Coordinates of C-alpha atoms in Angstrom, one line a residue:
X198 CA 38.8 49.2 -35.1
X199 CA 40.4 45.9 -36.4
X200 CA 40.5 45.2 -40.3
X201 CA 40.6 41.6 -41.8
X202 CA 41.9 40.3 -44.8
X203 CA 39.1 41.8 -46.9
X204 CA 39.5 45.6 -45.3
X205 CA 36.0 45.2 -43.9
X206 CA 35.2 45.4 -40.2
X207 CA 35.6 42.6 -37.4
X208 CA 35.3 39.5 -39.9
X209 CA 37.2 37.9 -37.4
X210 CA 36.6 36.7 -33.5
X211 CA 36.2 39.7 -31.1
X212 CA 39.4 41.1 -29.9
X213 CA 40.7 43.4 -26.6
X214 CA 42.0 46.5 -25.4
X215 CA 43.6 49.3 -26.8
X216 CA 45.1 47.5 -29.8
X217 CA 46.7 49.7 -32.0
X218 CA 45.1 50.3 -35.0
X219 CA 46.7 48.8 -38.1
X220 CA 46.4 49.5 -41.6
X221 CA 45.1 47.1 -43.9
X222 CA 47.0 44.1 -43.8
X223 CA 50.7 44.4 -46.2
X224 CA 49.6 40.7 -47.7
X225 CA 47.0 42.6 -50.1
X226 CA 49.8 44.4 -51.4
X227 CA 52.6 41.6 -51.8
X228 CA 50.2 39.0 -52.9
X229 CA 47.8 40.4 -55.0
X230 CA 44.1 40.2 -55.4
X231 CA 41.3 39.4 -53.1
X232 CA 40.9 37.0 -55.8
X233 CA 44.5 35.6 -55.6
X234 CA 44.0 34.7 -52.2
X235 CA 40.9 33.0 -52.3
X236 CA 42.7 30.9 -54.8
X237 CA 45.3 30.4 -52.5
X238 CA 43.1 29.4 -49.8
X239 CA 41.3 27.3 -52.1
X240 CA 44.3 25.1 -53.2
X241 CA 45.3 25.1 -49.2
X242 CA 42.4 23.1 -48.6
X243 CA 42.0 20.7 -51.5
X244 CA 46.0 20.2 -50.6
X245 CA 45.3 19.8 -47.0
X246 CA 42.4 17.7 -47.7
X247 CA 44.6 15.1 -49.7
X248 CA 47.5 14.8 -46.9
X249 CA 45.7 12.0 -44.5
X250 CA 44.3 9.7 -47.2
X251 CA 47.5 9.6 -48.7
X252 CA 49.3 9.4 -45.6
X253 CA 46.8 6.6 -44.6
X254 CA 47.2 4.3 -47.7
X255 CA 50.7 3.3 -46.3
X256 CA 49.5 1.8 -43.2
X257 CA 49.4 -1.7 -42.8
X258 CA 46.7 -3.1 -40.6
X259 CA 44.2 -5.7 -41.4
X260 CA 40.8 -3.4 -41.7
X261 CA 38.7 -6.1 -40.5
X262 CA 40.1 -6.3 -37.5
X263 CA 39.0 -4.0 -34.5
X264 CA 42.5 -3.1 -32.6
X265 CA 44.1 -2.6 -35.6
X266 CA 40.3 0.0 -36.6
X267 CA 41.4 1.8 -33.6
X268 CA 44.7 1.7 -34.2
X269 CA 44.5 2.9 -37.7
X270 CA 41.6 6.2 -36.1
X271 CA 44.2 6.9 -33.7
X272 CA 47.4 7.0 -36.2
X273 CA 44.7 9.4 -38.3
X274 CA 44.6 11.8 -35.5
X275 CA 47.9 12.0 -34.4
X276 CA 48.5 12.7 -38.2
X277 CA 45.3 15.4 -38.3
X278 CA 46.8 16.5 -35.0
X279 CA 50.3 17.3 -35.8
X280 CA 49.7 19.2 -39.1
X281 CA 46.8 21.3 -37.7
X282 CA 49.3 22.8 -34.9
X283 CA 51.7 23.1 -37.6
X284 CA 49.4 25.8 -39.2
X285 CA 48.2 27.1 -35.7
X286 CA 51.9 27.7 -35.0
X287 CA 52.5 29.5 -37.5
X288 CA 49.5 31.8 -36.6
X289 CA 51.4 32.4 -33.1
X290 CA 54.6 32.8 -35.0
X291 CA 52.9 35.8 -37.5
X292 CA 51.7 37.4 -34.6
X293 CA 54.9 37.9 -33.0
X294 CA 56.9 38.4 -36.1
X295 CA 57.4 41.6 -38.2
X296 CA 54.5 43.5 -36.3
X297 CA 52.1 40.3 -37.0
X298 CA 52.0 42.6 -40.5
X299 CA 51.5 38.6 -41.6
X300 CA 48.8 37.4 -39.1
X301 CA 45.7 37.6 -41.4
X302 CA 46.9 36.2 -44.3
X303 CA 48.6 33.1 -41.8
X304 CA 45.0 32.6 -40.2
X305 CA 43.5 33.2 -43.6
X306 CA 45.9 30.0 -44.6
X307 CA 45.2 28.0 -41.4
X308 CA 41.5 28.4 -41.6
X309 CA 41.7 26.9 -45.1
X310 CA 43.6 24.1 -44.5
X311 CA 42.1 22.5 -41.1
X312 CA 39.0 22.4 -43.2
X313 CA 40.7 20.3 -45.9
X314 CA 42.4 18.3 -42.6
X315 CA 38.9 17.8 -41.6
X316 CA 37.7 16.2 -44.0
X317 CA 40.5 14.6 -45.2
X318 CA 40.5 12.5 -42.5
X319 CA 37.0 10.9 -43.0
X320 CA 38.3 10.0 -46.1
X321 CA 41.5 8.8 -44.7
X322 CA 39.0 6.5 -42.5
X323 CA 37.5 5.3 -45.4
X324 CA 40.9 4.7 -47.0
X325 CA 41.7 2.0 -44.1
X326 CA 38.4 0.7 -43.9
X327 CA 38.4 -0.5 -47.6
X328 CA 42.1 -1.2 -47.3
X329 CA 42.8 -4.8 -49.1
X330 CA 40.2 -4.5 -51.0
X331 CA 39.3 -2.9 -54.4
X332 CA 35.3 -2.5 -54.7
X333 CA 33.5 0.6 -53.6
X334 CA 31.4 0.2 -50.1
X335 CA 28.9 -2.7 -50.6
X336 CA 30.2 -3.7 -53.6
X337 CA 27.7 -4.0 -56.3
X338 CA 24.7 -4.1 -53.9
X339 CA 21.9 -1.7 -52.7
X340 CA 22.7 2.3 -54.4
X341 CA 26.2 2.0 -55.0
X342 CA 25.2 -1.2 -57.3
X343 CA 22.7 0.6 -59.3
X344 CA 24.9 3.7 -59.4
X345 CA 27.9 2.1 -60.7
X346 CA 25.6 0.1 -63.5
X347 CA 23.7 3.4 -64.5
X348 CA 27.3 5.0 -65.0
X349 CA 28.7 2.8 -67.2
X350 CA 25.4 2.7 -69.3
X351 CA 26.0 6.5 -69.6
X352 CA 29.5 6.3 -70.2
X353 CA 28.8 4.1 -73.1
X354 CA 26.1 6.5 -74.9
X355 CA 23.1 4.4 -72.7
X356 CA 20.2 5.9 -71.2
X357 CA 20.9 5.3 -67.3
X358 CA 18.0 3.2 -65.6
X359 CA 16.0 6.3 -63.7
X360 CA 15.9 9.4 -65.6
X361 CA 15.2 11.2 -62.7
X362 CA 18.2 10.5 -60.9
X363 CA 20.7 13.0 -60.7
X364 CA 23.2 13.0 -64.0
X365 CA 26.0 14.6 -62.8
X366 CA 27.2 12.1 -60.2
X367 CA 26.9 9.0 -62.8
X368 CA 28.6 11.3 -65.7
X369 CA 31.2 12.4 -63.8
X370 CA 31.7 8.7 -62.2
X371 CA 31.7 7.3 -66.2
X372 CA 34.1 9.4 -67.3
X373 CA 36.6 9.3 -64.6
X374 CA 36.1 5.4 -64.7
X375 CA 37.4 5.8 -68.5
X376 CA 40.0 8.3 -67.7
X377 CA 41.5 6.2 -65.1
X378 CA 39.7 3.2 -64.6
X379 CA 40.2 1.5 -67.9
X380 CA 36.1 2.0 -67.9
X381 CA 35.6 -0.2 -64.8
X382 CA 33.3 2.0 -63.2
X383 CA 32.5 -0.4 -59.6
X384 CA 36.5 0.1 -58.9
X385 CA 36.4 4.2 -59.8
X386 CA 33.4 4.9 -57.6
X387 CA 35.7 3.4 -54.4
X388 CA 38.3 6.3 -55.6
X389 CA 35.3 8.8 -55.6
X390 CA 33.7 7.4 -52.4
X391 CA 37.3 8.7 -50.8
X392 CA 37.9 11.8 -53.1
X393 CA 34.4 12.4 -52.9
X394 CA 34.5 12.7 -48.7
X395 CA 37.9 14.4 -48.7
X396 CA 36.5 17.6 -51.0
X397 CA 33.4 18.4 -48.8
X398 CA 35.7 20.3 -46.3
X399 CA 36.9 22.8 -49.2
X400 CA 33.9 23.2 -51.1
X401 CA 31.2 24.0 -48.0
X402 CA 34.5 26.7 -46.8
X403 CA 35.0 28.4 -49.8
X404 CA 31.2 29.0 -50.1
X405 CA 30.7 30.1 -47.0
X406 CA 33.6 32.6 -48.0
X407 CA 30.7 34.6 -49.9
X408 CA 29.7 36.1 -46.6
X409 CA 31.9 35.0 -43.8
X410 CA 35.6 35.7 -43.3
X411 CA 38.2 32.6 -42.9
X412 CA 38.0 31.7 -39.2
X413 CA 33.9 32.7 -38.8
X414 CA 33.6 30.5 -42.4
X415 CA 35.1 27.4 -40.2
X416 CA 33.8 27.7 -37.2
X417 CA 30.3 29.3 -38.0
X418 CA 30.2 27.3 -41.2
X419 CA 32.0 24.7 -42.0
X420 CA 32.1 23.0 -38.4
X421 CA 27.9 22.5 -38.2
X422 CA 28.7 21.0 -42.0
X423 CA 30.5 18.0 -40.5
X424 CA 27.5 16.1 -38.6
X425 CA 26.3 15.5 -42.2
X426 CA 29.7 14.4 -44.1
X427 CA 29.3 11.1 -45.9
X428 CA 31.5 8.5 -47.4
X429 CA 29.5 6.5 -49.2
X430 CA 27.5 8.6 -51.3
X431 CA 29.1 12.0 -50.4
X432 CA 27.9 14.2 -53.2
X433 CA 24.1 14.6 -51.7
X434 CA 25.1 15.8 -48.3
X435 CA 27.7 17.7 -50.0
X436 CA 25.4 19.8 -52.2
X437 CA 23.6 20.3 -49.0
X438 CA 25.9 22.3 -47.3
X439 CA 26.8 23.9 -50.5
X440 CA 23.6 24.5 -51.2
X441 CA 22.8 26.4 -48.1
X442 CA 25.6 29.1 -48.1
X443 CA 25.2 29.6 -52.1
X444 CA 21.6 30.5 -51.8
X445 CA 22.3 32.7 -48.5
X446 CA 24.9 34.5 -51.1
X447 CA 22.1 34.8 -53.6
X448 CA 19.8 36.6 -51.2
X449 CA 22.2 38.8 -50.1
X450 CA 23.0 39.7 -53.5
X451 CA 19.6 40.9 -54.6
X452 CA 19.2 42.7 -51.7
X453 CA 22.2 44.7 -52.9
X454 CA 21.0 45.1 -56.3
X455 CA 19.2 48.2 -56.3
X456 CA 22.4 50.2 -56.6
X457 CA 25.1 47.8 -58.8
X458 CA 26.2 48.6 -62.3
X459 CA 24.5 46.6 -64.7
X460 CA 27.4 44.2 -65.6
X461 CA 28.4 42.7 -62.4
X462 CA 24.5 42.1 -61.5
X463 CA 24.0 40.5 -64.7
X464 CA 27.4 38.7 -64.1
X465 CA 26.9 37.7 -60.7
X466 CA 23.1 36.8 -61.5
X467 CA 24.4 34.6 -64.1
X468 CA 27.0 32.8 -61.9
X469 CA 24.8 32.2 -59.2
X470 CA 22.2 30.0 -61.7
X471 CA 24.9 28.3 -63.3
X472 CA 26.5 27.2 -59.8
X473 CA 22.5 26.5 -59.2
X474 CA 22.2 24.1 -62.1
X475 CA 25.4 22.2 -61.2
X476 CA 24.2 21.4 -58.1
X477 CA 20.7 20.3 -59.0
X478 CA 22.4 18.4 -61.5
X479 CA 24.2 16.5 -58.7
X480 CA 21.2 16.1 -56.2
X481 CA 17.4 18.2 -56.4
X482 CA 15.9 16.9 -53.3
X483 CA 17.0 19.8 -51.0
X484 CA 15.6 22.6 -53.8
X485 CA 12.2 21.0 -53.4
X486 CA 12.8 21.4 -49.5
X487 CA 14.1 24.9 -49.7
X488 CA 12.0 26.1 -52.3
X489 CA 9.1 28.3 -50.1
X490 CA 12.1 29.5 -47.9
X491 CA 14.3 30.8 -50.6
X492 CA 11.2 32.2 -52.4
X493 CA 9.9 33.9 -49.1
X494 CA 13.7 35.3 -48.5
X495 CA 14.0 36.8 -52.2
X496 CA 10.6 38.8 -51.9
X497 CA 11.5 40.1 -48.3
X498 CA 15.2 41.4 -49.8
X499 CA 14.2 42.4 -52.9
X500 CA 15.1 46.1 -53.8
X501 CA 11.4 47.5 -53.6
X502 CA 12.7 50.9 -52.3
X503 CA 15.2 52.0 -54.6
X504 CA 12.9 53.2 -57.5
X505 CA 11.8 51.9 -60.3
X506 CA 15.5 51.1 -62.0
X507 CA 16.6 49.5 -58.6
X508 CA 13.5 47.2 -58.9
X509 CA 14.3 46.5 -62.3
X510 CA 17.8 45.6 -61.4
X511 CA 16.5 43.0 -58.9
X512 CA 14.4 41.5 -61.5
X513 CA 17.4 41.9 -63.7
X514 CA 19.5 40.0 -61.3
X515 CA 17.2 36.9 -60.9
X516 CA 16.2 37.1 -64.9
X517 CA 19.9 36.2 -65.3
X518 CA 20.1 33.7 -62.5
X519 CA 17.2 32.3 -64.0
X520 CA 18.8 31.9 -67.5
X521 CA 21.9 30.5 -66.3
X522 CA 20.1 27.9 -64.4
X523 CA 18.0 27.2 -67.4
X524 CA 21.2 26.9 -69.7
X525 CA 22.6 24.2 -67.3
X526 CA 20.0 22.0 -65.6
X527 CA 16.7 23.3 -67.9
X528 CA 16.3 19.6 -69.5
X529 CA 16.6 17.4 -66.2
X530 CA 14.2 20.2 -65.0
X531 CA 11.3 19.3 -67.5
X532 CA 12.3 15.5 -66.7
X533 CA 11.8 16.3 -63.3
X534 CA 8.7 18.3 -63.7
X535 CA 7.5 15.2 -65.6
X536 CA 8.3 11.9 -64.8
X537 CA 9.5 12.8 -61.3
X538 CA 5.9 13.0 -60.7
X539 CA 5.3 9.9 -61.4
X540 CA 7.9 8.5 -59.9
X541 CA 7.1 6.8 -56.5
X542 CA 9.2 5.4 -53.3
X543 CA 7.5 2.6 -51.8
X544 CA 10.4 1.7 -49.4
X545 CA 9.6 2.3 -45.8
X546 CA 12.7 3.0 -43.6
X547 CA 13.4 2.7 -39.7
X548 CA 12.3 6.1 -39.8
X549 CA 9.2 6.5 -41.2
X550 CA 7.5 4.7 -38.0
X551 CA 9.1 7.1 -35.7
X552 CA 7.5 10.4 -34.7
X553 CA 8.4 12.8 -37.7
X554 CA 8.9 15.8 -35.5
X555 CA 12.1 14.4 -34.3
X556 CA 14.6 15.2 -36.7
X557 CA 17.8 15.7 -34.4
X558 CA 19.6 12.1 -35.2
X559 CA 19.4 10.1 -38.2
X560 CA 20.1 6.2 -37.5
X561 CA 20.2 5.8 -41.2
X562 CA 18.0 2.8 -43.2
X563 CA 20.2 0.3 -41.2
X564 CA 19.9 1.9 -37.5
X565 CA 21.4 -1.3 -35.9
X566 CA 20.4 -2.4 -32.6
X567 CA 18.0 0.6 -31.1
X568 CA 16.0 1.1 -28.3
X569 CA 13.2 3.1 -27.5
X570 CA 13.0 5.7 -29.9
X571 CA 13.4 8.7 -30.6
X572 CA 15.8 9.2 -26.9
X573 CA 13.2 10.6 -24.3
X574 CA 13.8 13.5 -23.2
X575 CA 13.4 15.8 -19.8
X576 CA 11.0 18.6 -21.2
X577 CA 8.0 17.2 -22.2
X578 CA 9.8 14.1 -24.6
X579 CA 12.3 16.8 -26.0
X580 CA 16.2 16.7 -24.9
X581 CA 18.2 19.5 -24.2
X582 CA 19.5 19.7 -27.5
X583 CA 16.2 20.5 -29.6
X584 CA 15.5 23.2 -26.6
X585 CA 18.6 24.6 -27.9
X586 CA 17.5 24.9 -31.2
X587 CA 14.6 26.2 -31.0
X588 CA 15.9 28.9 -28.4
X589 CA 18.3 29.3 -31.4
X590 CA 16.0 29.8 -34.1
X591 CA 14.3 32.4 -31.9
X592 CA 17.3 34.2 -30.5
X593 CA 18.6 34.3 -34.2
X594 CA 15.8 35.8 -35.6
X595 CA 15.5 38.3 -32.8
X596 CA 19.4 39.4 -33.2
X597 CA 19.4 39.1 -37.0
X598 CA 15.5 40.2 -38.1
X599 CA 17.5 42.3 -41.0
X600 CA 19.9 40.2 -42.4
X601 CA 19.6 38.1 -45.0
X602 CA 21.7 35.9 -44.0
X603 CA 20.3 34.9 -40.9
X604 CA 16.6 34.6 -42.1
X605 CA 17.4 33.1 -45.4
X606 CA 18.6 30.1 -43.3
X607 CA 15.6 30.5 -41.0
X608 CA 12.8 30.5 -44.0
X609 CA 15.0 27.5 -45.1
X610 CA 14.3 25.5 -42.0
X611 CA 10.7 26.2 -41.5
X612 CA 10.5 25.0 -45.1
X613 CA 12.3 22.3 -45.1
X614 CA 9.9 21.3 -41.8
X615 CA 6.7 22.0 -43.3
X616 CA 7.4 19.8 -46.8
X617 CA 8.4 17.5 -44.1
X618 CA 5.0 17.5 -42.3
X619 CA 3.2 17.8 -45.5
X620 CA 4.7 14.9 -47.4
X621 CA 4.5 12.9 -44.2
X622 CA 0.9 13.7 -43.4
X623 CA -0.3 11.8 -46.8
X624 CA 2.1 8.7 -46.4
X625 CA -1.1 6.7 -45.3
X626 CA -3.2 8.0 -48.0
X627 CA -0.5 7.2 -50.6
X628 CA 1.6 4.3 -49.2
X629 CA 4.3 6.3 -50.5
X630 CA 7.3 8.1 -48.3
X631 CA 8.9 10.7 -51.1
X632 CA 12.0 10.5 -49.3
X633 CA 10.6 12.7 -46.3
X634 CA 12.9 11.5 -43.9
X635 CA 16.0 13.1 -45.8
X636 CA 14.5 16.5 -44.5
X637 CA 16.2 15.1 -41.3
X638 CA 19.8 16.3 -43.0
X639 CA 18.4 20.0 -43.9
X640 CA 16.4 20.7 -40.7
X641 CA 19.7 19.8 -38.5
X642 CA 22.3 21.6 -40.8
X643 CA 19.8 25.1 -40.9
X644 CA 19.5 24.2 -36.8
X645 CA 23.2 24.0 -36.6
X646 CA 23.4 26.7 -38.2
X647 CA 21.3 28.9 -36.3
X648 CA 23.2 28.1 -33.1
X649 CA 26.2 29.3 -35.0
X650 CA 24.9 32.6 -36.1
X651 CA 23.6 33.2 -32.8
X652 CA 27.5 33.2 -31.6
X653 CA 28.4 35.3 -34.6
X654 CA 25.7 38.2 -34.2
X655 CA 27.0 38.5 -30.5
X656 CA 30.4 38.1 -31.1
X657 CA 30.5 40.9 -33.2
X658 CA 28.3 43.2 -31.0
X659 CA 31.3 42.4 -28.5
X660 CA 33.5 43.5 -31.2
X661 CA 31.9 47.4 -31.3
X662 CA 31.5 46.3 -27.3
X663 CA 35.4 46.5 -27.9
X664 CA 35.7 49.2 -30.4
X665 CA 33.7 51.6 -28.0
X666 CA 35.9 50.5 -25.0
X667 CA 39.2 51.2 -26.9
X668 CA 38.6 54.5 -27.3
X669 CA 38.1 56.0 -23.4
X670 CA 41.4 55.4 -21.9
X671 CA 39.9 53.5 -18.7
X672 CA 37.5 51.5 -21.1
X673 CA 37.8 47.3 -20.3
X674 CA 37.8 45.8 -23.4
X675 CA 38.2 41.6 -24.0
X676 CA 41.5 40.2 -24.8
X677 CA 43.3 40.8 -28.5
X678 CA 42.0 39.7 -31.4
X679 CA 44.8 37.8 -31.8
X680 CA 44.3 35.8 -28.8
X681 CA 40.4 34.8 -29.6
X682 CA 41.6 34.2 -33.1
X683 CA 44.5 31.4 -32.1
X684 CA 42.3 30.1 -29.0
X685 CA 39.2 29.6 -31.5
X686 CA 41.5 27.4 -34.2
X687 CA 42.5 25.2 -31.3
X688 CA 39.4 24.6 -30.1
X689 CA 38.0 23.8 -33.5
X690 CA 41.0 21.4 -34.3
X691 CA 40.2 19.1 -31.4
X692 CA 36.2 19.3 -32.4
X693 CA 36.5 18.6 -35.7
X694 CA 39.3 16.2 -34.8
X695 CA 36.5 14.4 -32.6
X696 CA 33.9 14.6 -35.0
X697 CA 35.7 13.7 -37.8
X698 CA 37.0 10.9 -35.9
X699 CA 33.3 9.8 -35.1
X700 CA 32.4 10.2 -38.3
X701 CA 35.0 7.9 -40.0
X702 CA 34.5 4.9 -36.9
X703 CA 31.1 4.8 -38.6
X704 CA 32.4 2.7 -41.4
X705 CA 34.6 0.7 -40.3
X706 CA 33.4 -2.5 -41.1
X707 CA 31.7 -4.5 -39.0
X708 CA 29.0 -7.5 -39.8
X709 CA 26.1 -5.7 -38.0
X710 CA 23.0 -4.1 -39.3
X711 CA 24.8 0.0 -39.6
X712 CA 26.6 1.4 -42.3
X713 CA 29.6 -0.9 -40.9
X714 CA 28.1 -3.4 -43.0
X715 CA 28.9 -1.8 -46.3
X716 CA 32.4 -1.7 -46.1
X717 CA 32.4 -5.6 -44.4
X718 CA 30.2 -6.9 -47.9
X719 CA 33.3 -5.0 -50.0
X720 CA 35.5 -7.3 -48.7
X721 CA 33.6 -10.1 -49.2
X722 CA 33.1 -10.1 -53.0
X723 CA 35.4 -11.7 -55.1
X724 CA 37.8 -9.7 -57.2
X725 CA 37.4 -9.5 -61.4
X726 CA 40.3 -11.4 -61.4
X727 CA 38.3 -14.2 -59.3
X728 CA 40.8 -13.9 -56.6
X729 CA 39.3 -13.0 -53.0
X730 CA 40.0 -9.7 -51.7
X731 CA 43.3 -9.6 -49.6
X732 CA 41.1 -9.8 -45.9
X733 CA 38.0 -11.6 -46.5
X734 CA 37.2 -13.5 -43.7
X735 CA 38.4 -17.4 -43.9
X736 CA 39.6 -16.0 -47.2
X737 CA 36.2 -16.7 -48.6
X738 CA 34.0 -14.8 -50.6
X739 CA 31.5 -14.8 -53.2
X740 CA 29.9 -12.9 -56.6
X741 CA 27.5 -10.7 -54.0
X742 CA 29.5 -10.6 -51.0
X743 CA 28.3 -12.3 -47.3
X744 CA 24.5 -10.9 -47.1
X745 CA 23.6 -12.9 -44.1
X746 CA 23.2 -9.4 -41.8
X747 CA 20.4 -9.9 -43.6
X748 CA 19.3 -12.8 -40.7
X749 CA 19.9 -9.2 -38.6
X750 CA 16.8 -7.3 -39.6
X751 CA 14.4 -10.2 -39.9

């Protein structure tokens, strides 16, 4: 029987024969705390996650240009590249030294920091596509306009211009803009646009740290995350994949209720809602969407059979969450319960005339040249990939039925779809679209995630596979842990690599009708100072920036 960092069983991938059993690992002992390391592992990735934008605002390279795009995407890999088999060798190295006494704690630090790499490098892309330029992508126009004008009206003691949208993005954006802006809040949302990307790595790892250990957190975790990172507005889809984990947590905890002491459930209760509140603070769309799931999850794991105190230390534990969540985000809740309701979006996108049971690609409101649509597909219109899915869902539920974790992110997705239907099914009757489409981000991350689990549930069935084997002395187990643990961090460097890579080509700018145009308009606008921005085509620009892509869409 193998023991991870945490001294529970098989956190990590499934390992081989007749390993000697070790004790629990000697790091507990020389560095302290569980707590102490998930600090450690938590300023390992915020570090890690800082290394490639910093790295990346010393290259010189004209942004607009696409050689010197590629160039700059390929300089970011071999950067991402080289510092990821840094860490991976020193996994090797721990394994061979000192009895690999050191192993867990070196893939415990490895883990960590390719998910800082990871994202670290989007934001490195978005560090050379706004190079030579200081505005925030597309400049004062469209959301980042209205965001960066709403956060210097709260900055300065002004109502914002929506009360429903979220306050925590254009509070935190006002004051950093007066910490280290000088109050110039279009300039400090380009920092936060790129600090912003760069922290999404860290924060969806260490939350999925709750109930995974290190290398199942990046792989089963933190690698589904990146199909949704973001640059330009990166705190929605961030509190997405924060979201998920944190609620799976939840559930998990009030299924364990029933027989806690009564100060860390009402302590643990507590910190949940608070960490709740925050993030509804910073984006509520995906609470509405999760809502029924979460709800259906909590009444399936609540302690009904542990007597009437462990029922009451359920209700306990969510009475506490509750107050917490109250404490932090009660006002914008009443706002929302209010004048959310009548609050209406009018503005029909690309894909609200697409059928809204295709959910597996988001083109974004500027999809760019497009085809037929959605892709057709072999089984009946559906590709291979939302066949996989499904299959997913199903096997995950069948391997999983009693864990929390796996049907709290189940009850999450068939949410998440049936708002989608519902909202969508009265768009004609109401002209309106309620942001439906954004379901698209939930229903793919939850899919993702399913597919994941799926690998996790049998991994670790091949792990007591293993355990069995290891004790009859003819038993054929798989290879060491070791092994899986150093093969799975390569193969996750070069996929996140890719997709990270992807990811940040998406914004490099380009005068066409995708997000490549944002990042094209910031160098277009003229500087405070009424100089142009060091790359602007011709050396032109103007107070808006070039809007003919507009000729594009019309």
């Amino acid at each position: 029987m193998t023991v991870s960092t945490e001294g529970t069983v098989a956190v990590l991938p499934p390992g081989g024969p007749a390993a000697p059993a070790r004790p629990i690992p000697a790091v507990r002992r020389g560095l302290g705390s569980r707590g102490t390391l998930l600090l450690l592992e938590a300023g390992v990735a915020f570090g890690a996650a800082l290394v490639l934008p910093l790295l990346a605002v010393r290259f010189k390279l004209d942004p607009l240009d696409r050689i010197a795009q590629v160039s700059g995407l390929a300089a970011i890999q071999l950067r991402f590249a080289l510092v990821g088999l840094l860490f991976i060798a020193a996994v090797a190295l721990a394994m061979r030294l000192r009895g690999g006494r050191h192993f867990d704690l070196a893939a415990r630090i490895a883990a960590a920091a390719l998910a800082g790499l990871a994202s670290g490098f989007v934001a490195a892309g978005a560090v050379v596509a706004l190079h030579g330029t200081p505005w925030p992508m597309f400049g004062l126009n469209g959301d980042s306009g209205r965001i960066v004008e709403w956060a210097h009206a709260v900055a300065n003691g002004r109502p914002s211009g929506s009360p429903v949208y979220p306050p925590a993005p254009l509070y935190t954006l006002g004051y950093y803009a007066e910490w280290f802006r000088g109050g110039n809040t279009a300039y400090a949302f380009k920092d936060l646009q790129i600090l912003g990307a760069a922290a999404f790595g860290p924060l969806v790892y260490l939350c999925w740290r709750m109930l995974l250990g290190p290398v199942r957190a990046l792989a089963f975790g933190v690698a589904p995350a990146f199909a949704l990172i973001d640059a330009y507005k990166p705190y929605s889809q961030t509190v997405l994949v924060v979201l998920v984990p944190v609620l799976v947590a939840m559930v998990v905890s009030l299924s364990r209720t029933g027989t806690q002491a009564w100060r860390p459930l009402l302590l643990k209760g507590a910190g949940f809602g608070a960490l709740l509140g925050v993030l509804f603070l910073t984006y509520s769309g995906w609470f509405l969407w999760s809502a029924a799931g979460v709800l259906f999850a909590a009444l399936l794991y609540f302690p009904w059979r542990t007597g009437r105190l462990g029922r009451l230390k359920g209700a306990a534990f969510l009475g506490a969450s509750l107050a917490a969540f109250l404490v932090v985000a009660g006002r914008y809740l009443v706002v929302m319960l209010t004048e959310g309701q009548t609050t209406k979006d009018y503005n029909f996108r690309f894909d609200n005339f697409t059928d809204p049971a295709y959910y597996l690609m988001w083109r974004t409101d500027m999809p760019g040249k497009v085809g037929e649509w959605p892709p057709p597909g072999e089984y009946g219109g559906v590709g291979l990939f939302a066949l996989v899915t499904f299959v997913c869902l199903g096997a995950a539920i069948w391997l999983g039925i009693r864990r929390p974790m796996v049907v709290t992110v189940a009850a999450m997705f068939i949410s998440a779809w049936v708002m989608r239907m519902y909202i969508a099914s009265h768009m004609y009757e109401t002209q309106t679209v309620q942001l439906y489409t954004r379901t698209n981000n939930q229903l793919l991350y939850c899919g993702l995630l399913l597919c994941a689990l799926v690998a996790h549930l049998v991994s670790q069935r091949m792990a007591a596979r293993r355990a069995e084997s290891a004790s009859t002395p003819q038993g054929t187990g798989f290879p060491a842990r070791e092994g899986a643990v150093i093969g799975t961090l390569c193969a996750l460097l070069l996929l996140l690599g890719t997709v990270s890579s992807s990811m940040a080509d998406r914004y490099m700018p380009a005068k066409e009708n995708t997000y490549r145009i944002l990042p094209w308009v910031s160098h277009t606008i003229t500087e405070q100072d009424g100089s142009c921005p060091k790359y602007a085509p011709g050396g032109t620009c103007s107070k808006d920036g070039d809007q003919s892509w507009l000729s594009f869409i019309r």
